[in-house]
Amino acid sequence: MTKKLGATISLERILSKQGFGTRKQCRIMIINEEITVNGALCGDPDTTFSPENLSFTVKGEAWDYKEKSYLMMHKPSNYECSHKTQHHPTIYSLLPHPLVVRDVQCIGRLDEDTTGLILISDDGQFIHRMSSPKHKVPKVYEVTCKHVMSDEQIAHILKGVKLIDEPAPIAALACERISDNVIHMTLSEGKYHQVKRMVAAISNRVEGLKRIQIGALKLPDDLKVGEWRWLSDNDMNNLRSKE
Ligand code: URA
């Protein structure tokens, strides 16, 4: 059923859909006067609101209604991109609990020792579009290598390297030297350990890996390691653009 624009929904239901608990848990919070809506206390769980542009507080914490969640995170090292982790904490532990309840998923995993830009959402279509090989969204990695990167090695990466289990050689879209041991490598696919395998295939070794850009969206300088933020309209446009 499509939701009518401007349709109103009970506060209890809005909070529950936003990840603040079951309908019953949300009802109790509202009756206990723990919720304000657009600046005013609301103690009646059945009061209806149009959710678009709704601002509310839950136990003093401010939230804006979001039909779907679109976020970016600066992934730290030693975190795993999985809900069920094996050796390290999950990146989802860095998010507020209501977002985890909404079952947000990261779009393309980074290795546990890789840092940098990762997108997170609960919109299945968006996740599919951003991760589908068909759409070839380019991703830029800052790669710190063990040995100096020679011109020949950079040329080899641009021409294509043969990886085990891959039928055809795989080439980077771009490979730019930043310093003797640091390159920026742009890839259009996201194969398992792709950067590390490509660098190993040219007899070098990755010592540090950070994703710094997806599409035209750059990891913001002011997004510190471990922090997350909502994607703005401008960020969304940058994701659509291939630059
Ligand atoms: N390539 C890798 O080898 N690791 C990552 O985490 C991402 C791309």
Tab-separated table of C-alpha atoms and ligand atoms in Angstrom:
chain	number	residue	atom	x	y	z
A	1	MET	CA	0.000	0.000	0.000
A	2	THR	CA	1.440	3.426	-0.867
A	3	LYS	CA	1.406	5.972	1.910
A	4	LYS	CA	-0.602	9.106	1.093
A	5	LEU	CA	1.502	12.261	1.167
A	6	GLY	CA	0.550	14.279	4.215
A	7	ALA	CA	-1.084	11.250	5.880
A	8	THR	CA	-0.923	11.382	9.666
A	9	ILE	CA	0.323	8.553	11.902
A	10	SER	CA	0.066	8.066	15.650
A	11	LEU	CA	3.090	9.141	17.678
A	12	GLU	CA	3.388	5.622	19.098
A	13	ARG	CA	3.684	4.199	15.582
A	14	ILE	CA	6.086	6.889	14.361
A	15	LEU	CA	8.506	6.209	17.223
A	16	SER	CA	8.300	2.465	16.769
A	17	LYS	CA	8.947	2.735	13.011
A	18	GLN	CA	11.946	4.973	13.737
A	19	GLY	CA	13.514	2.220	15.839
A	20	PHE	CA	12.713	3.298	19.406
A	21	GLY	CA	11.129	0.009	20.458
A	22	THR	CA	7.941	-1.981	20.141
A	23	ARG	CA	4.626	-0.122	19.945
A	24	LYS	CA	4.079	-0.978	23.617
A	25	GLN	CA	7.532	0.295	24.681
A	26	CYS	CA	6.989	3.528	22.741
A	27	ARG	CA	3.515	3.948	24.266
A	28	ILE	CA	5.006	3.714	27.762
A	29	MET	CA	7.724	6.289	26.969
A	30	ILE	CA	5.080	8.701	25.655
A	31	ILE	CA	2.808	8.242	28.694
A	32	ASN	CA	5.868	8.739	30.942
A	33	GLU	CA	6.315	12.146	29.254
A	34	GLU	CA	9.720	11.254	27.793
A	35	ILE	CA	8.849	12.524	24.297
A	36	THR	CA	8.523	16.029	22.860
A	37	VAL	CA	7.340	16.730	19.325
A	38	ASN	CA	8.317	19.906	17.510
A	39	GLY	CA	9.317	21.405	20.869
A	40	ALA	CA	6.158	20.502	22.861
A	41	LEU	CA	5.626	17.662	25.317
A	42	CYS	CA	3.221	15.021	23.984
A	43	GLY	CA	1.854	12.542	26.514
A	44	ASP	CA	-0.842	10.945	24.354
A	45	PRO	CA	0.434	7.992	22.257
A	46	ASP	CA	-2.565	8.210	19.923
A	47	THR	CA	-1.971	11.823	18.873
A	48	THR	CA	-1.369	11.786	15.127
A	49	PHE	CA	1.253	13.766	13.219
A	50	SER	CA	2.348	14.093	9.650
A	51	PRO	CA	5.823	12.533	9.937
A	52	GLU	CA	7.500	14.606	7.200
A	53	ASN	CA	9.791	17.227	8.762
A	54	LEU	CA	8.883	16.086	12.271
A	55	SER	CA	11.445	16.849	14.976
A	56	PHE	CA	11.165	15.050	18.258
A	57	THR	CA	13.169	14.287	21.372
A	58	VAL	CA	13.387	10.920	23.109
A	59	LYS	CA	14.586	11.150	26.719
A	60	GLY	CA	16.120	14.533	25.884
A	61	GLU	CA	17.901	13.428	22.693
A	62	ALA	CA	16.939	15.257	19.504
A	63	TRP	CA	15.909	13.328	16.365
A	64	ASP	CA	14.478	14.257	12.984
A	65	TYR	CA	12.027	11.861	11.341
A	66	LYS	CA	13.651	9.962	8.467
A	67	GLU	CA	11.547	7.709	6.290
A	68	LYS	CA	14.775	5.931	5.294
A	69	SER	CA	18.285	6.188	6.747
A	70	TYR	CA	21.259	7.201	4.602
A	71	LEU	CA	24.532	7.635	6.479
A	72	MET	CA	28.266	7.761	6.019
A	73	MET	CA	30.826	6.588	8.551
A	74	HIS	CA	34.559	7.000	8.908
A	75	LYS	CA	35.350	3.371	9.646
A	76	PRO	CA	38.104	2.789	12.182
A	77	SER	CA	40.626	-0.019	11.968
A	78	ASN	CA	39.899	-3.155	14.022
A	79	TYR	CA	36.141	-3.005	13.414
A	80	GLU	CA	34.247	-5.516	11.302
A	81	CYS	CA	31.541	-4.652	8.753
A	82	SER	CA	29.218	-7.401	9.911
A	83	HIS	CA	26.357	-7.721	12.354
A	84	LYS	CA	27.816	-10.992	13.629
A	85	THR	CA	31.518	-10.382	14.102
A	86	GLN	CA	34.293	-12.876	14.713
A	87	HIS	CA	37.300	-11.069	16.197
A	88	HIS	CA	36.531	-7.372	16.545
A	89	PRO	CA	33.591	-5.132	17.458
A	90	THR	CA	31.075	-4.357	14.748
A	91	ILE	CA	30.892	-0.950	13.066
A	92	TYR	CA	27.167	-0.989	13.969
A	93	SER	CA	28.156	-0.568	17.632
A	94	LEU	CA	29.249	2.968	16.652
A	95	LEU	CA	25.674	3.896	15.658
A	96	PRO	CA	22.745	4.891	17.894
A	97	HIS	CA	20.665	1.863	18.836
A	98	PRO	CA	17.459	2.952	16.962
A	99	LEU	CA	19.372	2.818	13.657
A	100	VAL	CA	20.537	-0.717	14.383
A	101	VAL	CA	16.944	-1.707	15.217
A	102	ARG	CA	15.997	-0.352	11.774
A	103	ASP	CA	18.416	-2.944	10.405
A	104	VAL	CA	20.727	-0.604	8.560
A	105	GLN	CA	23.359	-2.347	6.411
A	106	CYS	CA	26.715	-1.172	5.146
A	107	ILE	CA	27.114	-0.939	1.397
A	108	GLY	CA	30.109	-3.038	0.427
A	109	ARG	CA	32.328	-4.246	3.235
A	110	LEU	CA	35.770	-2.967	4.124
A	111	ASP	CA	38.339	-5.325	5.669
A	112	GLU	CA	38.781	-5.105	9.410
A	113	ASP	CA	42.126	-3.298	8.998
A	114	THR	CA	40.816	-0.883	6.303
A	115	THR	CA	39.693	2.573	7.376
A	116	GLY	CA	37.696	5.310	5.650
A	117	LEU	CA	34.425	6.035	3.956
A	118	ILE	CA	31.582	3.543	4.236
A	119	LEU	CA	27.906	4.079	3.412
A	120	ILE	CA	25.116	2.664	5.551
A	121	SER	CA	21.388	2.526	4.813
A	122	ASP	CA	18.116	0.697	5.378
A	123	ASP	CA	16.877	1.440	1.834
A	124	GLY	CA	17.185	-1.825	-0.116
A	125	GLN	CA	16.944	-0.150	-3.527
A	126	PHE	CA	19.676	2.354	-2.667
A	127	ILE	CA	21.915	-0.411	-1.301
A	128	HIS	CA	21.390	-2.405	-4.480
A	129	ARG	CA	22.058	0.558	-6.774
A	130	MET	CA	25.242	1.547	-4.964
A	131	SER	CA	26.636	-1.973	-4.734
A	132	SER	CA	25.526	-3.466	-8.051
A	133	PRO	CA	28.463	-4.185	-10.393
A	134	LYS	CA	26.202	-2.927	-13.209
A	135	HIS	CA	26.361	0.631	-11.904
A	136	LYS	CA	30.161	0.610	-11.539
A	137	VAL	CA	30.316	3.320	-8.862
A	138	PRO	CA	34.038	4.219	-8.699
A	139	LYS	CA	35.803	4.061	-5.339
A	140	VAL	CA	39.117	5.688	-4.512
A	141	TYR	CA	41.552	4.106	-2.043
A	142	GLU	CA	44.626	5.623	-0.475
A	143	VAL	CA	47.090	2.770	-0.456
A	144	THR	CA	50.295	2.782	1.576
A	145	CYS	CA	52.649	0.184	0.146
A	146	LYS	CA	55.573	-1.600	1.792
A	147	HIS	CA	57.956	-0.870	-1.092
A	148	VAL	CA	58.341	2.199	-3.299
A	149	MET	CA	55.835	2.046	-6.165
A	150	SER	CA	57.721	2.113	-9.432
A	151	ASP	CA	56.367	3.656	-12.638
A	152	GLU	CA	56.301	0.144	-14.110
A	153	GLN	CA	54.145	-1.125	-11.245
A	154	ILE	CA	51.708	1.772	-11.651
A	155	ALA	CA	51.554	1.136	-15.413
A	156	HIS	CA	50.909	-2.554	-14.706
A	157	ILE	CA	47.984	-1.732	-12.386
A	158	LEU	CA	46.509	0.543	-15.072
A	159	LYS	CA	46.963	-2.082	-17.774
A	160	GLY	CA	45.455	-4.878	-15.695
A	161	VAL	CA	46.774	-7.574	-13.386
A	162	LYS	CA	45.861	-11.237	-13.313
A	163	LEU	CA	44.279	-12.332	-10.040
A	164	ILE	CA	43.809	-15.945	-8.995
A	165	ASP	CA	40.221	-17.074	-9.669
A	166	GLU	CA	39.548	-14.145	-12.022
A	167	PRO	CA	39.231	-15.085	-15.695
A	168	ALA	CA	40.458	-11.778	-17.133
A	169	PRO	CA	43.060	-9.250	-15.949
A	170	ILE	CA	41.650	-6.471	-13.756
A	171	ALA	CA	42.736	-2.859	-14.227
A	172	ALA	CA	42.372	0.171	-11.990
A	173	LEU	CA	40.428	3.092	-13.496
A	174	ALA	CA	43.143	5.412	-12.204
A	175	CYS	CA	46.348	5.102	-10.202
A	176	GLU	CA	48.100	8.241	-9.027
A	177	ARG	CA	51.356	8.457	-7.096
A	178	ILE	CA	51.066	10.609	-3.974
A	179	SER	CA	54.519	9.851	-2.561
A	180	ASP	CA	57.117	7.079	-2.959
A	181	ASN	CA	55.006	4.514	-1.100
A	182	VAL	CA	51.517	6.002	-1.340
A	183	ILE	CA	49.146	5.806	-4.300
A	184	HIS	CA	45.497	6.688	-4.919
A	185	MET	CA	43.859	3.788	-6.731
A	186	THR	CA	40.375	4.030	-8.280
A	187	LEU	CA	38.386	0.844	-8.812
A	188	SER	CA	34.990	0.298	-10.353
A	189	GLU	CA	34.402	-3.161	-8.850
A	190	GLY	CA	34.569	-4.401	-5.303
A	191	LYS	CA	36.026	-7.874	-5.444
A	192	TYR	CA	37.194	-9.649	-2.311
A	193	HIS	CA	40.429	-8.007	-0.980
A	194	GLN	CA	40.766	-6.435	-4.423
A	195	VAL	CA	43.280	-3.689	-3.627
A	196	LYS	CA	45.473	-5.984	-1.547
A	197	ARG	CA	45.414	-8.684	-4.206
A	198	MET	CA	46.178	-6.248	-7.034
A	199	VAL	CA	49.120	-4.762	-5.142
A	200	ALA	CA	50.388	-8.241	-4.229
A	201	ALA	CA	50.125	-9.237	-7.903
A	202	ILE	CA	52.732	-6.598	-8.797
A	203	SER	CA	55.104	-7.844	-6.060
A	204	ASN	CA	54.379	-5.111	-3.523
A	205	ARG	CA	52.337	-5.236	-0.322
A	206	VAL	CA	49.581	-3.085	1.225
A	207	GLU	CA	50.557	-1.762	4.642
A	208	GLY	CA	47.705	0.720	5.043
A	209	LEU	CA	44.385	1.072	3.246
A	210	LYS	CA	41.856	3.874	3.500
A	211	ARG	CA	38.825	4.472	1.255
A	212	ILE	CA	38.711	8.197	0.585
A	213	GLN	CA	35.954	8.573	-2.048
A	214	ILE	CA	32.815	6.867	-3.438
A	215	GLY	CA	31.455	8.314	-6.701
A	216	ALA	CA	32.160	12.029	-6.266
A	217	LEU	CA	31.575	11.880	-2.503
A	218	LYS	CA	34.831	12.450	-0.612
A	219	LEU	CA	35.436	11.402	2.982
A	220	PRO	CA	34.934	14.765	4.729
A	221	ASP	CA	38.021	16.120	6.556
A	222	ASP	CA	35.910	16.884	9.611
A	223	LEU	CA	34.421	13.386	9.939
A	224	LYS	CA	36.711	11.879	12.545
A	225	VAL	CA	37.586	8.193	12.755
A	226	GLY	CA	34.617	6.324	14.258
A	227	GLU	CA	32.135	9.155	13.584
A	228	TRP	CA	29.054	8.958	11.364
A	229	ARG	CA	26.624	11.481	9.924
A	230	TRP	CA	23.469	11.651	7.787
A	231	LEU	CA	24.033	12.079	4.050
A	232	SER	CA	22.937	15.526	2.856
A	233	ASP	CA	21.182	16.188	-0.487
A	234	ASN	CA	24.540	17.357	-1.785
A	235	ASP	CA	26.205	14.108	-0.672
A	236	MET	CA	23.456	12.131	-2.446
A	237	ASN	CA	24.069	14.092	-5.645
A	238	ASN	CA	27.764	13.389	-5.342
A	239	LEU	CA	27.042	9.686	-5.058
A	240	ARG	CA	25.006	9.753	-8.251
A	241	SER	CA	27.754	11.558	-10.142
A	242	LYS	CA	30.665	9.473	-11.449
A	243	GLU	CA	32.813	12.654	-11.754
B	1	URA	N1	40.252	-3.819	-1.186
B	1	URA	C1	40.814	-4.511	-0.160
B	1	URA	O1	41.764	-5.267	-0.367
B	1	URA	N2	40.298	-4.330	1.063
B	1	URA	C2	39.275	-3.487	1.355
B	1	URA	O2	38.878	-3.357	2.510
B	1	URA	C3	38.714	-2.771	0.274
B	1	URA	C4	39.204	-2.953	-0.985
